[in-house]
Amino acid sequence: MNEILDWLLNTVESVDPLLRTVLAGIGIMLETSILVGLVVPGDTIVIVASTAISTPLEYWAMVAAVVAGALTGESIGFALGRWFGPHIRRSWLGRKIGETNWQRAERYLARRGGIAVFVSRFLPVLHSLIPLTVGMSAMRYRTFMRWTVPACIIWAFAYVTVGSVAAGSYRELSERLHFAGYVFVGIIVAFLLLVLLGKKLLHRFEARHMEHQPVDPAATDTLPTDSGRPSEDDLPLR
């Protein structure tokens, strides 16, 4: 185990620190701007890049790069949604994502507003769809940023910290303990299990805001004949 980890960590560490930091930021930017996160999770990119951190300067630089990359990606996703949202939704990629996921993102945003923006940063699929969905909505960019900035900061600190702490612990123990590699794996696995549990709890708590809620027939039957609501014939054509 130690030999395998030594090879993996040395490979990552052999990359120039500046280049490594920039690549992590770019990876996170692509995750939310063009839906790369649906294929390559951003947390994987950040954890791997963070294992090579060896100084406080590198740590803070990585956090800054990840936050900047996430916010840039969210901004690009917002702009793409504002300008090309319907075309992306009808494209091959949009159809692969599935109309169900698009509708869930729309309902969640409509019902929860800024809270949906904040929470979606920690939920699978939605974290890539919400920026585009917000761009297609009436929410202003300033409002979008007000909710997504703190979420991106929390996310960045969590993942950069666990990657650097796990690798740092391994380096300190590897010369004294032959099972130091399992300490590294244990830290990563424990963190990912906590993240998975947190995502499940968040999803369970927020699911009712994402799902379709059928109209109660009993409620509609009690409406007066002229309820003041426009009929389907009165609605403008889209």
mmCIF file of C-alpha atoms in Angstrom:
data_model
loop_
_atom_site.group_PDB
_atom_site.id
_atom_site.type_symbol
_atom_site.label_atom_id
_atom_site.label_comp_id
_atom_site.label_asym_id
_atom_site.label_seq_id
_atom_site.Cartn_x
_atom_site.Cartn_y
_atom_site.Cartn_z
ATOM 1 C CA MET A 1 0.000 0.000 0.000
ATOM 2 C CA ASN A 2 2.770 2.440 0.960
ATOM 3 C CA GLU A 3 4.642 1.862 -2.289
ATOM 4 C CA ILE A 4 1.533 2.500 -4.382
ATOM 5 C CA LEU A 5 0.705 5.661 -2.465
ATOM 6 C CA ASP A 6 4.292 6.884 -2.684
ATOM 7 C CA TRP A 7 4.115 6.537 -6.455
ATOM 8 C CA LEU A 8 0.735 8.294 -6.719
ATOM 9 C CA LEU A 9 1.644 11.149 -4.387
ATOM 10 C CA ASN A 10 5.070 11.631 -5.969
ATOM 11 C CA THR A 11 3.455 11.760 -9.403
ATOM 12 C CA VAL A 12 1.091 14.524 -8.327
ATOM 13 C CA GLU A 13 3.847 16.320 -6.414
ATOM 14 C CA SER A 14 6.129 16.243 -9.473
ATOM 15 C CA VAL A 15 3.792 18.679 -11.223
ATOM 16 C CA ASP A 16 4.851 22.307 -10.796
ATOM 17 C CA PRO A 17 2.879 23.782 -7.837
ATOM 18 C CA LEU A 18 1.662 26.759 -9.862
ATOM 19 C CA LEU A 19 0.550 24.563 -12.753
ATOM 20 C CA ARG A 20 -1.091 22.105 -10.363
ATOM 21 C CA THR A 21 -3.027 24.897 -8.674
ATOM 22 C CA VAL A 22 -4.111 26.445 -11.962
ATOM 23 C CA LEU A 23 -5.237 23.068 -13.329
ATOM 24 C CA ALA A 24 -7.350 22.466 -10.221
ATOM 25 C CA GLY A 25 -9.023 25.842 -10.681
ATOM 26 C CA ILE A 26 -9.669 25.165 -14.370
ATOM 27 C CA GLY A 27 -11.075 21.723 -13.577
ATOM 28 C CA ILE A 28 -13.574 23.204 -11.130
ATOM 29 C CA MET A 29 -14.455 25.949 -13.598
ATOM 30 C CA LEU A 30 -15.281 23.399 -16.296
ATOM 31 C CA GLU A 31 -17.304 21.339 -13.821
ATOM 32 C CA THR A 32 -20.083 23.893 -13.458
ATOM 33 C CA SER A 33 -19.776 25.838 -16.695
ATOM 34 C CA ILE A 34 -20.081 23.102 -19.334
ATOM 35 C CA LEU A 35 -21.410 20.181 -17.288
ATOM 36 C CA VAL A 36 -18.069 18.343 -17.017
ATOM 37 C CA GLY A 37 -18.979 17.661 -13.395
ATOM 38 C CA LEU A 38 -21.563 15.153 -14.605
ATOM 39 C CA VAL A 39 -18.668 13.019 -15.905
ATOM 40 C CA VAL A 40 -15.635 13.924 -13.766
ATOM 41 C CA PRO A 41 -16.617 15.035 -10.233
ATOM 42 C CA GLY A 42 -14.904 18.202 -9.085
ATOM 43 C CA ASP A 43 -14.249 16.755 -5.648
ATOM 44 C CA THR A 44 -11.938 14.156 -7.213
ATOM 45 C CA ILE A 45 -9.929 16.855 -8.971
ATOM 46 C CA VAL A 46 -9.524 18.943 -5.819
ATOM 47 C CA ILE A 47 -8.640 16.075 -3.484
ATOM 48 C CA VAL A 48 -5.994 14.702 -5.869
ATOM 49 C CA ALA A 49 -4.424 18.128 -6.451
ATOM 50 C CA SER A 50 -4.482 18.908 -2.721
ATOM 51 C CA THR A 51 -2.472 15.809 -1.799
ATOM 52 C CA ALA A 52 0.667 17.565 -3.040
ATOM 53 C CA ILE A 53 0.277 20.607 -0.784
ATOM 54 C CA SER A 54 3.335 20.995 1.440
ATOM 55 C CA THR A 55 3.307 24.627 2.637
ATOM 56 C CA PRO A 56 0.706 27.071 3.993
ATOM 57 C CA LEU A 57 1.200 29.214 0.880
ATOM 58 C CA GLU A 58 0.306 26.283 -1.372
ATOM 59 C CA TYR A 59 -2.751 25.551 0.779
ATOM 60 C CA TRP A 60 -4.148 29.081 0.578
ATOM 61 C CA ALA A 61 -3.282 29.318 -3.112
ATOM 62 C CA MET A 62 -5.199 26.098 -3.771
ATOM 63 C CA VAL A 63 -8.231 27.318 -1.803
ATOM 64 C CA ALA A 64 -8.187 30.621 -3.687
ATOM 65 C CA ALA A 65 -7.836 28.873 -7.052
ATOM 66 C CA VAL A 66 -10.676 26.460 -6.320
ATOM 67 C CA VAL A 67 -12.996 29.232 -5.128
ATOM 68 C CA ALA A 68 -12.121 31.407 -8.119
ATOM 69 C CA GLY A 69 -12.567 28.486 -10.505
ATOM 70 C CA ALA A 70 -15.917 27.538 -8.988
ATOM 71 C CA LEU A 71 -17.254 31.094 -9.152
ATOM 72 C CA THR A 72 -15.980 31.559 -12.706
ATOM 73 C CA GLY A 73 -17.618 28.294 -13.744
ATOM 74 C CA GLU A 74 -20.882 29.243 -12.042
ATOM 75 C CA SER A 75 -20.803 32.620 -13.786
ATOM 76 C CA ILE A 76 -20.171 31.013 -17.179
ATOM 77 C CA GLY A 77 -22.975 28.537 -16.506
ATOM 78 C CA PHE A 78 -25.278 31.449 -15.621
ATOM 79 C CA ALA A 79 -24.351 33.270 -18.837
ATOM 80 C CA LEU A 80 -24.804 30.151 -20.974
ATOM 81 C CA GLY A 81 -28.216 29.619 -19.415
ATOM 82 C CA ARG A 82 -29.187 33.246 -20.010
ATOM 83 C CA TRP A 83 -28.107 33.258 -23.667
ATOM 84 C CA PHE A 84 -28.335 29.660 -24.851
ATOM 85 C CA GLY A 85 -30.281 27.807 -22.138
ATOM 86 C CA PRO A 86 -33.156 26.475 -24.278
ATOM 87 C CA HIS A 87 -30.755 25.411 -27.044
ATOM 88 C CA ILE A 88 -28.539 23.543 -24.545
ATOM 89 C CA ARG A 89 -31.596 21.879 -23.053
ATOM 90 C CA ARG A 90 -32.744 20.673 -26.493
ATOM 91 C CA SER A 91 -29.234 19.605 -27.536
ATOM 92 C CA TRP A 92 -27.899 16.043 -27.488
ATOM 93 C CA LEU A 93 -26.244 16.701 -24.119
ATOM 94 C CA GLY A 94 -29.408 18.238 -22.711
ATOM 95 C CA ARG A 95 -31.420 15.194 -23.769
ATOM 96 C CA LYS A 96 -28.822 12.883 -22.209
ATOM 97 C CA ILE A 97 -29.194 14.744 -18.908
ATOM 98 C CA GLY A 98 -32.905 14.072 -19.144
ATOM 99 C CA GLU A 99 -35.944 16.298 -19.072
ATOM 100 C CA THR A 100 -36.773 14.980 -15.602
ATOM 101 C CA ASN A 101 -33.565 16.450 -14.167
ATOM 102 C CA TRP A 102 -34.155 19.793 -15.905
ATOM 103 C CA GLN A 103 -37.675 19.985 -14.494
ATOM 104 C CA ARG A 104 -36.488 19.070 -11.002
ATOM 105 C CA ALA A 105 -33.893 21.851 -11.145
ATOM 106 C CA GLU A 106 -36.543 24.335 -12.321
ATOM 107 C CA ARG A 107 -39.010 23.361 -9.614
ATOM 108 C CA TYR A 108 -36.346 23.468 -6.919
ATOM 109 C CA LEU A 109 -35.195 26.936 -7.962
ATOM 110 C CA ALA A 110 -38.762 28.232 -8.271
ATOM 111 C CA ARG A 111 -39.715 26.990 -4.812
ATOM 112 C CA ARG A 112 -36.507 27.665 -2.848
ATOM 113 C CA GLY A 113 -34.847 30.537 -4.683
ATOM 114 C CA GLY A 114 -31.424 31.419 -3.270
ATOM 115 C CA ILE A 115 -31.482 28.487 -0.862
ATOM 116 C CA ALA A 116 -31.596 26.161 -3.890
ATOM 117 C CA VAL A 117 -28.477 27.868 -5.267
ATOM 118 C CA PHE A 118 -26.612 27.400 -1.976
ATOM 119 C CA VAL A 119 -27.682 23.807 -1.319
ATOM 120 C CA SER A 120 -27.195 22.622 -4.910
ATOM 121 C CA ARG A 121 -23.425 23.135 -4.564
ATOM 122 C CA PHE A 122 -23.449 20.040 -2.336
ATOM 123 C CA LEU A 123 -25.835 17.867 -4.369
ATOM 124 C CA PRO A 124 -24.997 15.642 -7.360
ATOM 125 C CA VAL A 125 -26.323 16.604 -10.809
ATOM 126 C CA LEU A 126 -28.007 19.740 -9.469
ATOM 127 C CA HIS A 127 -24.681 21.452 -8.818
ATOM 128 C CA SER A 128 -24.038 21.348 -12.564
ATOM 129 C CA LEU A 129 -27.588 22.176 -13.660
ATOM 130 C CA ILE A 130 -28.544 24.986 -11.285
ATOM 131 C CA PRO A 131 -26.246 27.689 -12.779
ATOM 132 C CA LEU A 132 -27.751 27.056 -16.227
ATOM 133 C CA THR A 133 -31.254 26.924 -14.767
ATOM 134 C CA VAL A 134 -30.728 30.189 -12.882
ATOM 135 C CA GLY A 135 -29.561 31.788 -16.129
ATOM 136 C CA MET A 136 -32.855 30.778 -17.733
ATOM 137 C CA SER A 137 -34.835 32.195 -14.790
ATOM 138 C CA ALA A 138 -35.655 35.721 -13.664
ATOM 139 C CA MET A 139 -33.074 35.656 -10.833
ATOM 140 C CA ARG A 140 -30.509 38.427 -11.096
ATOM 141 C CA TYR A 141 -26.806 37.625 -11.324
ATOM 142 C CA ARG A 142 -26.091 39.631 -8.161
ATOM 143 C CA THR A 143 -28.602 37.535 -6.201
ATOM 144 C CA PHE A 144 -27.141 34.353 -7.660
ATOM 145 C CA MET A 145 -23.633 35.360 -6.541
ATOM 146 C CA ARG A 146 -24.815 36.289 -3.055
ATOM 147 C CA TRP A 147 -25.924 32.693 -2.490
ATOM 148 C CA THR A 148 -23.282 30.778 -4.417
ATOM 149 C CA VAL A 149 -20.164 32.539 -3.041
ATOM 150 C CA PRO A 150 -20.453 31.211 0.544
ATOM 151 C CA ALA A 151 -21.324 27.725 -0.749
ATOM 152 C CA CYS A 152 -18.231 27.646 -2.983
ATOM 153 C CA ILE A 153 -15.999 28.847 -0.135
ATOM 154 C CA ILE A 154 -17.250 26.162 2.258
ATOM 155 C CA TRP A 155 -16.900 23.501 -0.430
ATOM 156 C CA ALA A 156 -13.349 24.561 -1.322
ATOM 157 C CA PHE A 157 -12.089 24.636 2.272
ATOM 158 C CA ALA A 158 -13.574 21.197 3.001
ATOM 159 C CA TYR A 159 -12.043 19.380 0.033
ATOM 160 C CA VAL A 160 -8.668 21.125 -0.019
ATOM 161 C CA THR A 161 -8.278 20.524 3.706
ATOM 162 C CA VAL A 162 -9.058 16.803 3.609
ATOM 163 C CA GLY A 163 -6.702 16.197 0.671
ATOM 164 C CA SER A 164 -3.799 18.038 2.280
ATOM 165 C CA VAL A 165 -4.388 16.604 5.782
ATOM 166 C CA ALA A 166 -4.619 13.020 4.499
ATOM 167 C CA ALA A 167 -1.403 13.322 2.469
ATOM 168 C CA GLY A 168 0.413 15.190 5.241
ATOM 169 C CA SER A 169 -0.524 12.541 7.795
ATOM 170 C CA TYR A 170 0.690 9.804 5.495
ATOM 171 C CA ARG A 171 4.055 11.490 4.908
ATOM 172 C CA GLU A 172 4.621 11.878 8.651
ATOM 173 C CA LEU A 173 3.758 8.245 9.422
ATOM 174 C CA SER A 174 5.067 6.403 6.371
ATOM 175 C CA GLU A 175 8.641 6.140 7.661
ATOM 176 C CA ARG A 176 7.531 4.693 11.016
ATOM 177 C CA LEU A 177 4.417 2.642 10.204
ATOM 178 C CA HIS A 178 4.094 0.076 7.459
ATOM 179 C CA PHE A 179 0.314 0.547 7.508
ATOM 180 C CA ALA A 180 0.480 4.353 7.093
ATOM 181 C CA GLY A 181 -1.157 3.974 3.695
ATOM 182 C CA TYR A 182 -4.296 2.691 5.356
ATOM 183 C CA VAL A 183 -4.377 5.842 7.503
ATOM 184 C CA PHE A 184 -4.432 7.913 4.316
ATOM 185 C CA VAL A 185 -7.149 5.780 2.764
ATOM 186 C CA GLY A 186 -9.093 5.800 6.031
ATOM 187 C CA ILE A 187 -9.134 9.606 6.200
ATOM 188 C CA ILE A 188 -10.307 9.917 2.597
ATOM 189 C CA VAL A 189 -12.926 7.186 2.927
ATOM 190 C CA ALA A 190 -14.259 8.569 6.221
ATOM 191 C CA PHE A 191 -14.580 12.026 4.676
ATOM 192 C CA LEU A 192 -16.301 10.725 1.555
ATOM 193 C CA LEU A 193 -18.716 8.671 3.672
ATOM 194 C CA LEU A 194 -19.574 11.778 5.679
ATOM 195 C CA VAL A 195 -20.074 13.696 2.445
ATOM 196 C CA LEU A 196 -22.271 10.931 1.052
ATOM 197 C CA LEU A 197 -24.330 10.865 4.231
ATOM 198 C CA GLY A 198 -24.627 14.644 4.191
ATOM 199 C CA LYS A 199 -25.762 14.627 0.566
ATOM 200 C CA LYS A 200 -28.371 11.969 1.283
ATOM 201 C CA LEU A 201 -29.715 13.896 4.258
ATOM 202 C CA LEU A 202 -29.777 17.142 2.277
ATOM 203 C CA HIS A 203 -31.518 15.451 -0.625
ATOM 204 C CA ARG A 204 -34.068 13.815 1.650
ATOM 205 C CA PHE A 205 -34.775 17.120 3.379
ATOM 206 C CA GLU A 206 -35.069 19.058 0.114
ATOM 207 C CA ALA A 207 -36.670 16.373 -2.099
ATOM 208 C CA ARG A 208 -40.207 17.606 -1.532
ATOM 209 C CA HIS A 209 -39.237 20.932 -3.102
ATOM 210 C CA MET A 210 -37.941 19.198 -6.246
ATOM 211 C CA GLU A 211 -40.716 16.738 -6.993
ATOM 212 C CA HIS A 212 -43.897 17.402 -8.901
ATOM 213 C CA GLN A 213 -46.854 18.055 -6.629
ATOM 214 C CA PRO A 214 -50.112 17.096 -8.367
ATOM 215 C CA VAL A 215 -53.108 19.343 -7.858
ATOM 216 C CA ASP A 216 -55.682 17.966 -5.435
ATOM 217 C CA PRO A 217 -58.858 17.315 -7.479
ATOM 218 C CA ALA A 218 -60.992 17.914 -4.403
ATOM 219 C CA ALA A 219 -59.548 21.394 -4.057
ATOM 220 C CA THR A 220 -60.207 22.313 -7.698
ATOM 221 C CA ASP A 221 -63.797 21.032 -7.513
ATOM 222 C CA THR A 222 -64.580 23.549 -4.807
ATOM 223 C CA LEU A 223 -63.565 26.561 -6.908
ATOM 224 C CA PRO A 224 -66.418 28.764 -8.140
ATOM 225 C CA THR A 225 -67.207 28.742 -11.840
ATOM 226 C CA ASP A 226 -65.560 32.136 -12.341
ATOM 227 C CA SER A 227 -62.517 31.929 -10.069
ATOM 228 C CA GLY A 228 -60.623 34.783 -11.649
ATOM 229 C CA ARG A 229 -57.989 32.396 -13.029
ATOM 230 C CA PRO A 230 -57.390 32.562 -16.786
ATOM 231 C CA SER A 231 -58.539 29.617 -18.807
ATOM 232 C CA GLU A 232 -56.207 27.766 -21.134
ATOM 233 C CA ASP A 233 -57.702 29.729 -24.056
ATOM 234 C CA ASP A 234 -56.764 32.986 -22.341
ATOM 235 C CA LEU A 235 -53.101 32.041 -21.879
ATOM 236 C CA PRO A 236 -50.644 33.475 -24.433
ATOM 237 C CA LEU A 237 -49.091 31.069 -26.860
ATOM 238 C CA ARG A 238 -45.448 30.206 -26.199
#
